[in-house]
mmCIF file of C-alpha atoms in Angstrom:
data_model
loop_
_atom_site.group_PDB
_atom_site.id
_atom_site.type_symbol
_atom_site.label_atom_id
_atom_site.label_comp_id
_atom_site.label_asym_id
_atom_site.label_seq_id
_atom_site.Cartn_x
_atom_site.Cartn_y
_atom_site.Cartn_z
ATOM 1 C CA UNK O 1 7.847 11.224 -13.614
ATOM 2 C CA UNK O 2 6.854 7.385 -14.483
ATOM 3 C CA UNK O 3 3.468 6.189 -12.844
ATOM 4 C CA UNK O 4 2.174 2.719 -12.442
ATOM 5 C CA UNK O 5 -1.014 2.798 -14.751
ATOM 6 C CA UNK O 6 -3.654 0.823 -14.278
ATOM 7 C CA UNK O 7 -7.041 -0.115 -16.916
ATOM 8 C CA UNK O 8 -9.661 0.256 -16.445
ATOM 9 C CA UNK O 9 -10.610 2.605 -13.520
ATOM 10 C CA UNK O 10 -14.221 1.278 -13.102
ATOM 11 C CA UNK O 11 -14.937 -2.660 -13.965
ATOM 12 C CA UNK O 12 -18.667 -3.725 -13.529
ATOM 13 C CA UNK O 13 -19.409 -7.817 -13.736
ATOM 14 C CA UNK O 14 -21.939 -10.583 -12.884
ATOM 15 C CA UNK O 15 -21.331 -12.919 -10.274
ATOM 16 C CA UNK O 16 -19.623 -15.768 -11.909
ATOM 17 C CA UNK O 17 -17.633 -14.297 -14.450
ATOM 18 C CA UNK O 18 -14.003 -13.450 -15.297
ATOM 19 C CA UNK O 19 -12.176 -10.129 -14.936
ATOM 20 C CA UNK O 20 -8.789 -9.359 -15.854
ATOM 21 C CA UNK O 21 -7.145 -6.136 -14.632
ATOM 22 C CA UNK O 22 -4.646 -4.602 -16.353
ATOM 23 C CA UNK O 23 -1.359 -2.982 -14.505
ATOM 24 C CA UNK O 24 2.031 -1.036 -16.550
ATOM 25 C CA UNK O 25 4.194 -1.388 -14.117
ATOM 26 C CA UNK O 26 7.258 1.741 -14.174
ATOM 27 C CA UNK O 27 9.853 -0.033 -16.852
ATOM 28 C CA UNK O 28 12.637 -0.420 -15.098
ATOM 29 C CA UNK O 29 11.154 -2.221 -11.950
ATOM 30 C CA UNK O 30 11.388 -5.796 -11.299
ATOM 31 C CA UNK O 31 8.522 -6.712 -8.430
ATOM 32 C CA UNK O 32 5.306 -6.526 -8.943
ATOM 33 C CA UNK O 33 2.625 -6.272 -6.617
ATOM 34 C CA UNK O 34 -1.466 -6.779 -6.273
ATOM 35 C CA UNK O 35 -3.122 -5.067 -3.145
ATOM 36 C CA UNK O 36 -6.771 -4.783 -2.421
ATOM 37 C CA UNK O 37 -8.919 -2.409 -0.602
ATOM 38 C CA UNK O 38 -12.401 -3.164 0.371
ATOM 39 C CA UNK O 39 -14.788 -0.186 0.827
ATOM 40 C CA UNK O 40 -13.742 1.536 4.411
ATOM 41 C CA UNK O 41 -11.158 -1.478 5.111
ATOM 42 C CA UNK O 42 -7.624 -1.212 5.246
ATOM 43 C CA UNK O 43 -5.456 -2.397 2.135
ATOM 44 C CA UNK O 44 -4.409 -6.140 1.735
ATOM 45 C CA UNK O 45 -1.752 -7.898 0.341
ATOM 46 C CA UNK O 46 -2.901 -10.528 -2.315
ATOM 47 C CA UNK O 47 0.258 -10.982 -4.022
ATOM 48 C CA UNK O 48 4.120 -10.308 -5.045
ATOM 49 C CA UNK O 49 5.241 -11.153 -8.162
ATOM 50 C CA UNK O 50 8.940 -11.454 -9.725
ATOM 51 C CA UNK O 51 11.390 -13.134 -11.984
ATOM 52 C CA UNK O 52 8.129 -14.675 -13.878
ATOM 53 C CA UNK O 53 6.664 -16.221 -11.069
ATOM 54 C CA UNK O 54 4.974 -15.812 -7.677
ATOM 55 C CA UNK O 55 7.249 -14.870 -4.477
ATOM 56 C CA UNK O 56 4.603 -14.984 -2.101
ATOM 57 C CA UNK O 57 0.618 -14.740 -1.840
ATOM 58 C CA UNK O 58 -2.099 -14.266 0.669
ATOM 59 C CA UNK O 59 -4.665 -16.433 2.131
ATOM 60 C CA UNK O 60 -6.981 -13.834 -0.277
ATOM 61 C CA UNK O 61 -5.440 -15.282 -3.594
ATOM 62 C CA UNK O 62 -6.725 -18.774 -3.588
ATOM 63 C CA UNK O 63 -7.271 -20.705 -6.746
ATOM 64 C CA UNK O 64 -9.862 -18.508 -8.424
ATOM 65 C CA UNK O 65 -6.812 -15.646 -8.700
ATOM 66 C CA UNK O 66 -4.087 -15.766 -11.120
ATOM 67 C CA UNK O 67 -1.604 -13.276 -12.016
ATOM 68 C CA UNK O 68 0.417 -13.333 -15.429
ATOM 69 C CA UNK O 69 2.892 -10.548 -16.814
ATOM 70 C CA UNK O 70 2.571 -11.725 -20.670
ATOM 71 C CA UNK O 71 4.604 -9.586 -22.353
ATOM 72 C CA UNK O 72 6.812 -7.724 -20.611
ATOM 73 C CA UNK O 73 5.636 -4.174 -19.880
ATOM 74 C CA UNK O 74 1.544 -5.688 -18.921
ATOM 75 C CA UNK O 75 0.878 -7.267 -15.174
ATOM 76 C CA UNK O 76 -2.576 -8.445 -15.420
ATOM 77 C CA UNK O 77 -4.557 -10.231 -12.261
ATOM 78 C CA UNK O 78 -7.372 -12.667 -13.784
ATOM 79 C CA UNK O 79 -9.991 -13.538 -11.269
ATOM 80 C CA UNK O 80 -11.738 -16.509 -12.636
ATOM 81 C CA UNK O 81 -15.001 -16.614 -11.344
ATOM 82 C CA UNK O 82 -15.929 -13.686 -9.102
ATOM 83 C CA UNK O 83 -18.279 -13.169 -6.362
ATOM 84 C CA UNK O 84 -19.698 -10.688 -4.475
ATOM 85 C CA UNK O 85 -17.195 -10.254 -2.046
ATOM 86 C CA UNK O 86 -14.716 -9.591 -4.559
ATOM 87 C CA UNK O 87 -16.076 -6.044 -5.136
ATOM 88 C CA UNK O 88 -12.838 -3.874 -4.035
ATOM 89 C CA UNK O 89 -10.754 -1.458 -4.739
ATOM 90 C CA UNK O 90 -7.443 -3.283 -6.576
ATOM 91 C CA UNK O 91 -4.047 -1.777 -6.437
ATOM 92 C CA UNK O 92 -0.976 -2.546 -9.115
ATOM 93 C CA UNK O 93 2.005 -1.521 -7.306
ATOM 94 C CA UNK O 94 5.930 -1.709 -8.168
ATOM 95 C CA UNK O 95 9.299 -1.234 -7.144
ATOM 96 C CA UNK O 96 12.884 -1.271 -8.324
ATOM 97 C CA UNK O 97 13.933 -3.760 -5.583
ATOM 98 C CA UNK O 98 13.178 -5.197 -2.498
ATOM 99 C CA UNK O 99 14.290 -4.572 1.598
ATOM 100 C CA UNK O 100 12.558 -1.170 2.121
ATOM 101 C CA UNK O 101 12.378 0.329 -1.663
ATOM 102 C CA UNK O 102 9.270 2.324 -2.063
ATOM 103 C CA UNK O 103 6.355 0.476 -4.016
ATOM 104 C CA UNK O 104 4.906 3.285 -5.941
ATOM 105 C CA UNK O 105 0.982 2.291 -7.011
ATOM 106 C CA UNK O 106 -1.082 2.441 -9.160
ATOM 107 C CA UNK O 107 -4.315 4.569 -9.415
ATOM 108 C CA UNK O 108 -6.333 1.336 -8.510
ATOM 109 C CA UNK O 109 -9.041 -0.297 -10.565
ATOM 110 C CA UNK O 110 -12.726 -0.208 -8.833
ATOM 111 C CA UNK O 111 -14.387 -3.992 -9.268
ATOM 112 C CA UNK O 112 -17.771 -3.937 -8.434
ATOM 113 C CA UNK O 113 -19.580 -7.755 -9.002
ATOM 114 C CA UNK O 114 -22.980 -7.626 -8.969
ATOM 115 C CA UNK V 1 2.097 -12.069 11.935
ATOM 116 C CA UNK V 2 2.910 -8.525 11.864
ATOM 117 C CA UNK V 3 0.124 -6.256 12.961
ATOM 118 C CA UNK V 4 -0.067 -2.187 12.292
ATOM 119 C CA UNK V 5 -2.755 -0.400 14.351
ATOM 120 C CA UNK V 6 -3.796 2.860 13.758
ATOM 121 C CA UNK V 7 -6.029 4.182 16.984
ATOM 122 C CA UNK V 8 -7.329 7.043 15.334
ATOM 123 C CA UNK V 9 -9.958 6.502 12.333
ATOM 124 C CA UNK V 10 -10.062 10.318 11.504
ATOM 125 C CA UNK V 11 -8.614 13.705 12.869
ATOM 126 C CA UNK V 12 -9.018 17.134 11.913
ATOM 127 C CA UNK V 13 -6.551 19.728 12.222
ATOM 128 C CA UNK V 14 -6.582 23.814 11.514
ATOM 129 C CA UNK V 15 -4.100 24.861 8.503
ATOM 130 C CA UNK V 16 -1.003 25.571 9.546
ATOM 131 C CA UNK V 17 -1.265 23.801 13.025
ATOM 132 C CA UNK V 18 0.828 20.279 13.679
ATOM 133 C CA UNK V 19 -1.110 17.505 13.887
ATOM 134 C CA UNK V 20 0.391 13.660 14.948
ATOM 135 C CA UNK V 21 -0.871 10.397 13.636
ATOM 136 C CA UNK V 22 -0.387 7.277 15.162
ATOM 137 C CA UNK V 23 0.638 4.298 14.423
ATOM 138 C CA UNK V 24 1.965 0.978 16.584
ATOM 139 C CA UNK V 25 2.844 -2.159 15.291
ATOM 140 C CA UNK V 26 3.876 -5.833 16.684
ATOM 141 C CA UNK V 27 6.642 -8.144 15.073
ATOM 142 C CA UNK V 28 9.218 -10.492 16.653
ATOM 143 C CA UNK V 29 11.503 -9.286 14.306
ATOM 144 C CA UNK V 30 14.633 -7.134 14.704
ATOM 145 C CA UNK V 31 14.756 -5.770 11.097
ATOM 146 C CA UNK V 32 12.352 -4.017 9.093
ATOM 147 C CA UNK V 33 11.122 -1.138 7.698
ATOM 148 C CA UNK V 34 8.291 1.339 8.354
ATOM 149 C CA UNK V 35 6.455 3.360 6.151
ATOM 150 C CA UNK V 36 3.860 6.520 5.430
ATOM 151 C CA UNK V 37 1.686 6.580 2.980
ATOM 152 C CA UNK V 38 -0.942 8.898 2.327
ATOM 153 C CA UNK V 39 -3.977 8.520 -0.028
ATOM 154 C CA UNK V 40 -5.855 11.321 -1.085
ATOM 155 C CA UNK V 41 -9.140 11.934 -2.551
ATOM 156 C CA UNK V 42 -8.017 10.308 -5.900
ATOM 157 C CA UNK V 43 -7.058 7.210 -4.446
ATOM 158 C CA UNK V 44 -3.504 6.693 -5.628
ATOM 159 C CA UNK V 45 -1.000 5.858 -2.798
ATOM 160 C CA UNK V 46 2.122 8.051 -2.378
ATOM 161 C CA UNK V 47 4.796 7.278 0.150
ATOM 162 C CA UNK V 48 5.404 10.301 2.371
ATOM 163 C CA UNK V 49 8.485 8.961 4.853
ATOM 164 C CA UNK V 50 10.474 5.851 5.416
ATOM 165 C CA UNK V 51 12.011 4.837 8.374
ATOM 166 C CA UNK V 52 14.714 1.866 8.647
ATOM 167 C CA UNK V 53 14.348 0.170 12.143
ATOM 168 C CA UNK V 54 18.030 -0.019 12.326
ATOM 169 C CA UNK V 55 18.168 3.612 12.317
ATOM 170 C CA UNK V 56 18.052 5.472 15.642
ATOM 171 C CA UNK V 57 17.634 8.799 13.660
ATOM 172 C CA UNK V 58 13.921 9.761 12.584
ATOM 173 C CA UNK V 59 13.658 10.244 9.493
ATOM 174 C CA UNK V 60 12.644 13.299 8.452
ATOM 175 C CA UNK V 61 10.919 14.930 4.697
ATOM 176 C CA UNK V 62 10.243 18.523 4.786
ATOM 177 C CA UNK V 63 6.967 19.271 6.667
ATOM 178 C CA UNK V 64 6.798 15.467 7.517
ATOM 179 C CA UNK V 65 8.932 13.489 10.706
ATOM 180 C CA UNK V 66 8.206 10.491 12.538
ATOM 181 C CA UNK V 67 8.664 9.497 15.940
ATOM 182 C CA UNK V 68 10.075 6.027 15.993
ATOM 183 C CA UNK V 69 10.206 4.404 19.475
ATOM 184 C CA UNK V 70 11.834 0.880 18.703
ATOM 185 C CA UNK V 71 11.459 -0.472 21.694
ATOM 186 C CA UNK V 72 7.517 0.377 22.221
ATOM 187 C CA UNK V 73 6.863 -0.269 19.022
ATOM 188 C CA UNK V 74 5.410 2.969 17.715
ATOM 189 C CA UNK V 75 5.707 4.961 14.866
ATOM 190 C CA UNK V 76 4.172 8.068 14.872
ATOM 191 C CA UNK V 77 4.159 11.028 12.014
ATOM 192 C CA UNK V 78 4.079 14.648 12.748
ATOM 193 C CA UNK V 79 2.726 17.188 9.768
ATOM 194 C CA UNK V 80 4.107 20.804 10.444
ATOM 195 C CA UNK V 81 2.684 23.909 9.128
ATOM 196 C CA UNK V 82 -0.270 21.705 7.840
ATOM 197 C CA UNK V 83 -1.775 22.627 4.357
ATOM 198 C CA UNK V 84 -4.895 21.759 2.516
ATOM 199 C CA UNK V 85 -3.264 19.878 0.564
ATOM 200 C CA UNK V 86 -2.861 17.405 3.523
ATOM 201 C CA UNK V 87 -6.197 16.357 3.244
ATOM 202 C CA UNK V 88 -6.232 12.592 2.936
ATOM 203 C CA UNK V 89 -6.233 9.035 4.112
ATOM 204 C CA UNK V 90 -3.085 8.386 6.006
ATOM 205 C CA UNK V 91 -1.744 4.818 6.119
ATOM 206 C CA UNK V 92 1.138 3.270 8.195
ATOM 207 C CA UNK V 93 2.400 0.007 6.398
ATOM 208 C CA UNK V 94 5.241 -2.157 7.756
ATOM 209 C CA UNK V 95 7.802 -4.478 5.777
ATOM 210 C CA UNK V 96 10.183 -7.233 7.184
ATOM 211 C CA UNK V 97 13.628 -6.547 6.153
ATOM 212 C CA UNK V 98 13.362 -10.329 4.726
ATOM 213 C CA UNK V 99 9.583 -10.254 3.246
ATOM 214 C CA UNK V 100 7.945 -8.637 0.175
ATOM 215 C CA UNK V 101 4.850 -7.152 1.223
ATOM 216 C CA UNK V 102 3.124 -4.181 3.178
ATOM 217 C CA UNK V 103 1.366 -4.662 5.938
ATOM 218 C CA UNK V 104 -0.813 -1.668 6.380
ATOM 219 C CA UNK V 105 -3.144 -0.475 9.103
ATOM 220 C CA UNK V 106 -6.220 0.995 8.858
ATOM 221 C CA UNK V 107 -5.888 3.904 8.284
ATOM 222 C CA UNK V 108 -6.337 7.922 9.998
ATOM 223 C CA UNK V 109 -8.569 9.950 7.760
ATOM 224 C CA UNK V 110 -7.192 13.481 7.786
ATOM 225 C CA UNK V 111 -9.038 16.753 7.621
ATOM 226 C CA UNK V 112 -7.270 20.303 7.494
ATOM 227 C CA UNK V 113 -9.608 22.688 7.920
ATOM 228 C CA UNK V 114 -9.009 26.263 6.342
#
């Protein structure tokens, strides 16, 4: 059965530097999703993604996020310059279409900033 | 905004016994859809029942039903014959028929106990 796959599982960084997260979305859907879970918190939207650009964001994704899907099969999220609080539990997710289709996710990538 | 709240952060039930999460949510809308997912141990989200708001019938997958009460608002899940197995993080997310994102709760930690 496709899976969302997501690299890597475990990302360690200093304050102040960039991450990018990697996401393979399942091939034949077309929106694209970032969530992220904070240790013991519940899960939060940061972003939907489709047709090349942004549909919609949170108050979460302010300038310091970016998402990019550079070559058709990658869905990265780039966060420029990360701080502490940015240590969470990211989720890829994706789905064939929208109103009600299932988003299936991704195994989640594990940022830690120190 | 739309709001999910989930009143119980953890319950524990024997294997093989029923055990019902809870879940209510507020929105102004009329449309939408409602959603289980459940999170286990290795932290990759699978969707375990839909329901369509426009639907009077609960929706129903094997061991798994819901309880949706439009008008109060709630959207409860009912495991049957639970099994180990079972043992996870259980989230209720909700979608507007016109959005693109989940809006989870925060979650019912679930325990079946051999």
């Amino acid at each position: 059965e496709p899976e969302v796959t997501q690299t890597p599982s475990h990302q360690v960084t200093q304050m102040g530097q960039e991450v990018i997260l990697r996401c393979v979305p399942i091939s034949n859907h077309l929106y694209f999703y970032w969530y992220r879970q904070i240790l013991g918190q519940k899960v939060e939207f940061l972003v939907s993604f489709y047709n090349n650009e942004i549909s919609e964001k949170s108050e979460i994704f302010d300038d310091q996020f970016s998402v990019e899907r550079p070559d058709g099969s990658n869905f990265t999220l780039k966060i420029r310059s990360t701080k502490l609080e940015d240590s969470a539990m990211y989720f890829c997710a994706s789905r064939v279409s929208r109103e009600g289709y299932e988003q299936y996710f991704g195994p989640g990538t594990r940022l830690t900033v120190t | 905004a739309q709001t999910v709240t989930q009143s119980q952060p953890e319950m524990s039930v024997q294997e093989a016994e029923t055990v019902t999460l809870s879940c209510t949510y507020d929105t102004s809308e009329n449309n939408y859809y409602l959603f289980w997912y459940k999170q286990p141990p290795s932290r990759q989200m699978i969707l375990v029942i839909r329901q369509e708001a426009y639907k009077q019938q609960n929706a129903t997958e094997n061991r798994f039903s819901v309880n949706f009460q439009k008008a109060a608002k709630s959207f409860s899940l009912k495991i049957s014959d639970s099994q180990l197995g079972d043992t996870a993080m259980y989230f209720c997310a909700f979608e507007e028929s016109s959005g693109d994102k989940l809006t989870f709760g925060t979650g019912t930690r679930l325990a079946v106990r051999p």
